[in-house]
Amino acid sequence: MSISDSGTLEAAREGGAIRFTFDNSYARLPDRFYARLDPTPVAAPRLLKLNTALAERLGLDPAALATPEGAAILAGNRVPEGAEPIATAYAGHQFGNFVPQLGDGRAILLGEVVAPDDKRFDIQLKGSGRTPFSRGGDGRAAFGPVLREYLVSEAMAALGIPTTRALAAVATGQPVMRETPLPGAVLTRVASSHIRVGTFQFFAARGDVEALRILADHAIARHYPEAAQAANPYRAFLEGVVARQAALVAQWMLIGFIHGVMNTDNTSISGETIDYGPCAFMDAYDAATVFSSIDQMGRYAYGNQPRIMQWNLARLAEAALPLLGETEEAALAVANEVLASFAPAFEGPYIGGLRTKIGLSGDRMGDAALAGDLLKAMAENGADFTLTFRRLCSAAEDEAADTRVRSLFTDPAAYDAWAPRWRARLAEEGDPAARAAAMRAVNPAVIPRNHLVEAALEAAMQRDDLAPFEALLDSLSRPYEDQPGADEPPTPAEMPYMTFCGT
Ligand code: AMP
Ligand code: MG
């Protein structure tokens, strides 16, 4: 850290021993794509958690990152050699309203690391100080939301769902002012890129077709290289984003994940889950479930997620119109054709996934209705989403295990009415033990239960005790293993639950 001529703190730039294999393709795009600036240093960086396995996967040295010099980098106090820190520009529809300029208001992209397998990853510090895009915000993040994103994004990765990852959480030693002063923290987020639907909207809103083309070419090279060979590369690009996002939402639906703030600036072009603000996992199955305190209208409720994703992709198609055809009419025709592919691209993996969840490998008439009737009975009887499917795994090989499933329904008779139909269908499948094992590979035993996440964050924040956080993280890293104690639904006192956005 050093003091500049203007008296402000600046991040130290002298080369250190910690090596990042940076190759910063986004920082080579035109100036109007971002603002160049260093993170703002913090008072007292202290490493709370380092993701050793992810560091190794990226080709970084975890031992070096765990030193005070490493913590200084992860806090933004020291800029590693080869980094070209930028805050990226984007726009976005927030709860349906267009905001022409958002951008990284509290995040700085240090650069892109090329991993030993040649895959490219953004290394971004979130909570790293004000930027030209901060508007009224302080550019900082509090302990709680940082540890929450760490836990939930790593849980999603372990569940096998495309997501940004958490490399580290560092305490800043500085309070952030929210309703009350809270301890501050910085999250190091790793993503295959941070290009969003809102990034396209930023340039579309300015009528900057040249920038749109440059951005689309960049996104194609980075995420959809096969599209470059297509007759209409931009159409193929749009098709790729639609396919990946449809598959992503299907995966969310199949594990009861509610993103909570599906604004277009939080919808990634790569198809990864991004921006873990008010997200939460559903307990009792109910399509209307909303956890976010700011989502008063239920726009981003569990059951609305596919429709909202399609709406967000329509905003991407709209922004990309100048690239899609020679005339507006031709471009609109292309956009509409591609958007029509969303429904089948969602329904295929969603229905197929439900079938797998109840142990059906073949595809028979009536399978979707069978799964749908189970969901209906669960909704009418407050059955816990995760536990119902997990306990069905045992019931699939041993009818005696029905007792543990039916007890999850307020009226167990609802399960009793459904189970014989299921068993009759299961009889057409193969070996019961193999079927149960296949079910256990897709129906998690553990998810980030809201009350457990809160308890871990509270211990960390109030008592500086990271043991519950570590224990929960460890449990969430093996979600498909039965774990003692993880097989009980939350008590009524542990529900309902409310999340608070982006603070
Ligand atoms: P989010 O709700 O996290 O997706 O953020 C929406 C927009 O608000 C983005 O442009 C963020 O960069 C910005 N933002 C959120 N929190 C802050 C903050 N504390 N300081 C500055 N900008 C922020
Ligand atoms: Mg965001």
Coordinates of C-alpha atoms and ligand atoms in Angstrom, one line a residue, residues 90 94 126 189 196 261 263 265-266 274-275, ligand 2:
Y90 CA -23.2 -3.0 -18.3
Q94 CA -34.0 -4.8 -12.8
K126 CA -16.2 -8.2 -5.2
R189 CA -15.1 -14.6 -7.6
R196 CA -24.0 -10.6 -19.1
V261 CA -32.8 -11.7 -8.6
N263 CA -32.3 -9.3 -13.6
D265 CA -27.5 -8.0 -15.6
N266 CA -27.4 -11.1 -13.5
I274 CA -24.1 -15.7 -11.3
D275 CA -24.8 -13.2 -8.5
Ligands
MG2 MG -25.4 -8.2 -10.2

